[in-house]
CSV table of C-alpha atoms in Angstrom, one decimal:
chain,number,residue,atom,x,y,z
A,1,MET,CA,0.0,0.0,0.0
A,2,MET,CA,1.2,3.5,-0.9
A,3,ASN,CA,2.3,5.9,1.8
A,4,LEU,CA,0.1,8.9,1.1
A,5,LYS,CA,0.8,12.3,2.7
A,6,PRO,CA,-2.1,14.2,4.4
A,7,TRP,CA,-3.4,17.1,2.4
A,8,HIS,CA,-2.1,19.6,5.0
A,9,SER,CA,1.5,18.4,5.0
A,10,PRO,CA,4.2,21.0,4.4
A,11,GLU,CA,5.3,19.3,1.1
A,12,ILE,CA,1.8,19.4,-0.3
A,13,ASN,CA,1.3,23.0,0.8
A,14,GLN,CA,4.6,24.1,-0.8
A,15,HIS,CA,3.5,22.4,-4.0
A,16,ARG,CA,0.2,24.3,-3.9
A,17,ARG,CA,2.0,27.6,-3.3
A,18,THR,CA,4.4,26.9,-6.3
A,19,ILE,CA,1.5,26.2,-8.6
A,20,ALA,CA,-0.4,29.3,-7.4
A,21,TRP,CA,2.7,31.5,-7.9
A,22,SER,CA,3.2,30.0,-11.4
A,23,ARG,CA,-0.4,30.8,-12.3
A,24,THR,CA,0.0,34.3,-10.9
A,25,GLN,CA,3.1,34.9,-13.0
A,26,ASN,CA,1.4,33.7,-16.2
A,27,ILE,CA,-1.6,36.0,-15.5
A,28,ILE,CA,0.6,39.0,-15.0
A,29,ALA,CA,2.6,38.2,-18.1
A,30,LEU,CA,-0.5,37.9,-20.2
A,31,ALA,CA,-1.9,41.1,-18.8
A,32,LEU,CA,1.3,43.0,-19.7
A,33,ILE,CA,1.4,41.5,-23.2
A,34,LEU,CA,-2.2,42.6,-23.8
A,35,LEU,CA,-1.7,46.0,-22.3
A,36,LEU,CA,1.5,46.8,-24.2
A,37,GLY,CA,0.1,45.3,-27.4
A,38,ASN,CA,-2.9,47.7,-27.3
A,39,LEU,CA,-0.8,50.8,-26.5
A,40,GLY,CA,1.0,50.6,-29.9
A,41,LYS,CA,-2.1,50.4,-32.1
A,42,ASP,CA,-2.7,54.2,-32.0
A,43,ALA,CA,1.0,55.0,-32.6
A,44,ILE,CA,1.3,52.9,-35.8
A,45,ALA,CA,0.8,55.1,-38.8
A,46,THR,CA,-1.5,53.7,-41.5
A,47,PRO,CA,0.1,54.0,-44.9
A,48,GLU,CA,-1.7,56.0,-47.5
A,49,ILE,CA,-3.5,54.1,-50.3
A,50,GLU,CA,-1.8,54.9,-53.5
A,51,GLN,CA,-4.3,53.2,-55.8
A,52,GLU,CA,-7.5,51.3,-55.4
A,53,ILE,CA,-8.1,48.4,-57.6
A,54,SER,CA,-11.2,46.2,-57.8
A,55,CYS,CA,-11.4,42.7,-59.1
A,56,ASP,CA,-13.6,39.6,-59.0
A,57,VAL,CA,-10.9,37.3,-57.8
A,58,LEU,CA,-7.9,38.1,-55.7
A,59,VAL,CA,-5.1,35.6,-55.8
A,60,VAL,CA,-2.3,36.0,-53.2
A,61,GLY,CA,0.8,34.3,-54.3
A,62,ALA,CA,2.1,33.9,-57.8
A,63,GLY,CA,3.5,30.4,-57.4
A,64,LEU,CA,2.5,27.6,-59.6
A,65,ALA,CA,-0.9,27.1,-57.9
A,66,GLY,CA,-1.6,30.9,-57.7
A,67,THR,CA,-0.7,31.4,-61.4
A,68,ALA,CA,-2.9,28.4,-62.4
A,69,THR,CA,-5.8,29.7,-60.3
A,70,ALA,CA,-5.5,33.2,-61.9
A,71,TYR,CA,-5.4,31.7,-65.4
A,72,GLU,CA,-8.5,29.6,-64.8
A,73,ALA,CA,-10.4,32.6,-63.4
A,74,LEU,CA,-9.4,34.6,-66.5
A,75,LEU,CA,-10.7,31.8,-68.7
A,76,ALA,CA,-14.0,31.9,-66.7
A,77,GLY,CA,-14.3,35.6,-67.6
A,78,ARG,CA,-13.4,37.1,-64.2
A,79,THR,CA,-11.3,40.1,-63.5
A,80,VAL,CA,-8.2,38.9,-61.6
A,81,CYS,CA,-5.8,40.6,-59.3
A,82,LEU,CA,-2.6,38.5,-58.8
A,83,THR,CA,-0.2,39.6,-56.1
A,84,ASP,CA,3.1,38.2,-54.8
A,85,ILE,CA,6.1,39.2,-52.7
A,86,THR,CA,8.4,38.8,-55.7
A,87,ASP,CA,8.4,40.4,-59.1
A,88,TRP,CA,8.2,37.1,-61.1
A,89,LEU,CA,5.7,34.4,-61.7
A,90,GLY,CA,6.1,30.7,-60.8
A,91,GLY,CA,7.5,30.9,-57.3
A,92,GLN,CA,10.1,28.2,-56.5
A,93,ILE,CA,9.5,26.4,-59.8
A,94,SER,CA,11.9,29.0,-61.4
A,95,SER,CA,14.6,28.8,-58.7
A,96,GLN,CA,16.4,25.7,-60.0
A,97,GLY,CA,16.7,24.1,-56.6
A,98,THR,CA,17.9,27.1,-54.7
A,99,SER,CA,15.9,29.6,-52.7
A,100,ALA,CA,14.7,32.2,-55.1
A,101,LEU,CA,13.9,34.6,-52.3
A,102,ASP,CA,17.5,34.6,-51.0
A,103,GLU,CA,18.7,35.9,-54.4
A,104,ARG,CA,16.3,38.9,-54.5
A,105,PRO,CA,18.4,42.0,-53.6
A,106,THR,CA,15.4,44.1,-52.3
A,107,GLN,CA,14.3,41.3,-50.0
A,108,SER,CA,17.9,40.7,-48.8
A,109,ARG,CA,18.4,44.3,-48.1
A,110,LEU,CA,15.1,44.8,-46.3
A,111,HIS,CA,15.0,41.4,-44.7
A,112,HIS,CA,11.5,41.0,-46.1
A,113,TYR,CA,10.6,37.3,-46.3
A,114,PRO,CA,7.2,35.6,-45.8
A,115,ARG,CA,6.5,34.4,-42.2
A,116,GLY,CA,7.8,30.9,-41.7
A,117,TYR,CA,9.9,30.8,-44.9
A,118,LEU,CA,13.4,30.9,-43.4
């Protein structure tokens, strides 16, 4: 039979205090993140819209799938807007086994890569 400690033993009480302190720290950290995150929203300048374009279909990403989607939408008679982070079509299909984004001078200079790419 196991030797169980009573619920009021010093070891159990210390464990409860540790858990309570850990929860308190997490709540304080979350509150600070939310508070500081909301403070910056008013300080961020919204860029001016240079040009407004309307279309029936918006395709984000001019890789192989995005280009094919835009082509099919055009064949269906839709107005298509195709946008990509690079200035070429085809995405990685044109990179010949190397990272096409690493070779783009503008992206290297500005460190502008899609989230999760690197």
